[in-house]
């Protein structure tokens, strides 16, 4: 199995390990940055619409957090 293009044969584990770790760190950084911006946007909308923080946490932010579970459950239900 290759993790990077070029050449024949498998990539050395001493090279593949740091590349995989770097990819993980980059992906986690992007997820953190996007989630931070999204929460900031939702908090801003709560301030603009005069929605108290606890209500935002119990409704809108919790609803957004459960969307991934909804997508997974619908996919599993369709597959039987």
Coordinates of C-alpha atoms in Angstrom, one line a residue:
X1 CA 0.0 0.0 0.0
X2 CA 1.3 3.4 -0.9
X3 CA 0.6 6.7 0.8
X4 CA 2.3 9.0 -1.7
X5 CA 2.8 8.9 -5.5
X6 CA 5.9 7.9 -7.4
X7 CA 8.1 4.9 -7.7
X8 CA 7.3 1.2 -7.2
X9 CA 6.9 -0.8 -4.1
X10 CA 5.8 0.1 -0.6
X11 CA 6.8 3.2 1.2
X12 CA 9.1 2.9 4.2
X13 CA 7.3 3.0 7.5
X14 CA 9.7 5.6 8.8
X15 CA 8.5 7.9 6.0
X16 CA 4.8 6.9 6.0
X17 CA 4.3 7.4 9.7
X18 CA 5.2 11.1 9.9
X19 CA 3.2 11.7 6.7
X20 CA 0.1 10.1 8.2
X21 CA 0.6 12.0 11.5
X22 CA 1.0 15.3 9.6
X23 CA -2.2 14.5 7.6
X24 CA -4.1 13.8 10.9
X25 CA -2.9 17.1 12.4
X26 CA -3.8 19.1 9.4
X27 CA -7.3 17.5 9.2
X28 CA -7.9 18.1 13.0
X29 CA -6.8 21.7 12.6
X30 CA -9.2 22.3 9.7
X31 CA -12.1 20.7 11.7
X32 CA -11.3 22.8 14.7
X33 CA -11.1 26.0 12.7
X34 CA -14.4 25.4 10.9
X35 CA -16.2 24.4 14.0
X36 CA -14.9 27.5 15.8
X37 CA -16.2 29.7 13.1
X38 CA -19.5 28.0 13.0
X39 CA -20.1 28.3 16.7
X40 CA -19.0 31.9 16.6
X41 CA -21.5 32.6 13.8
X42 CA -24.3 30.8 15.8
X43 CA -23.5 32.8 18.9
X44 CA -23.6 36.0 16.8
X45 CA -27.0 35.1 15.5
X46 CA -28.1 34.5 19.0
X47 CA -27.0 37.9 20.1
X48 CA -28.6 39.6 17.1
X49 CA -31.9 37.7 17.6
X50 CA -31.8 38.3 21.4
X51 CA -31.8 34.5 22.2
X52 CA -30.3 33.7 25.6
X53 CA -27.1 31.6 25.7
X54 CA -28.7 28.6 27.6
X55 CA -31.5 28.5 25.0
X56 CA -29.0 28.5 22.2
X57 CA -27.1 25.7 23.8
X58 CA -30.1 23.5 24.4
X59 CA -31.7 24.0 21.0
X60 CA -29.8 25.3 18.1
X61 CA -26.2 24.2 19.0
X62 CA -27.5 20.8 20.2
X63 CA -29.5 20.4 17.0
X64 CA -26.4 21.1 14.9
X65 CA -24.4 18.7 16.9
X66 CA -26.8 15.8 16.3
X67 CA -26.9 16.2 12.5
X68 CA -24.1 13.8 11.9
X69 CA -25.9 11.2 14.0
X70 CA -29.0 11.8 11.9
X71 CA -27.2 11.2 8.7
X72 CA -25.6 8.0 10.0
X73 CA -28.9 6.7 11.2
X74 CA -30.7 7.4 8.0
X75 CA -27.9 5.7 6.0
X76 CA -28.1 2.6 8.2
X77 CA -31.9 2.5 8.0
X78 CA -31.7 2.7 4.2
X79 CA -29.2 -0.2 4.1
X80 CA -31.5 -2.3 6.2

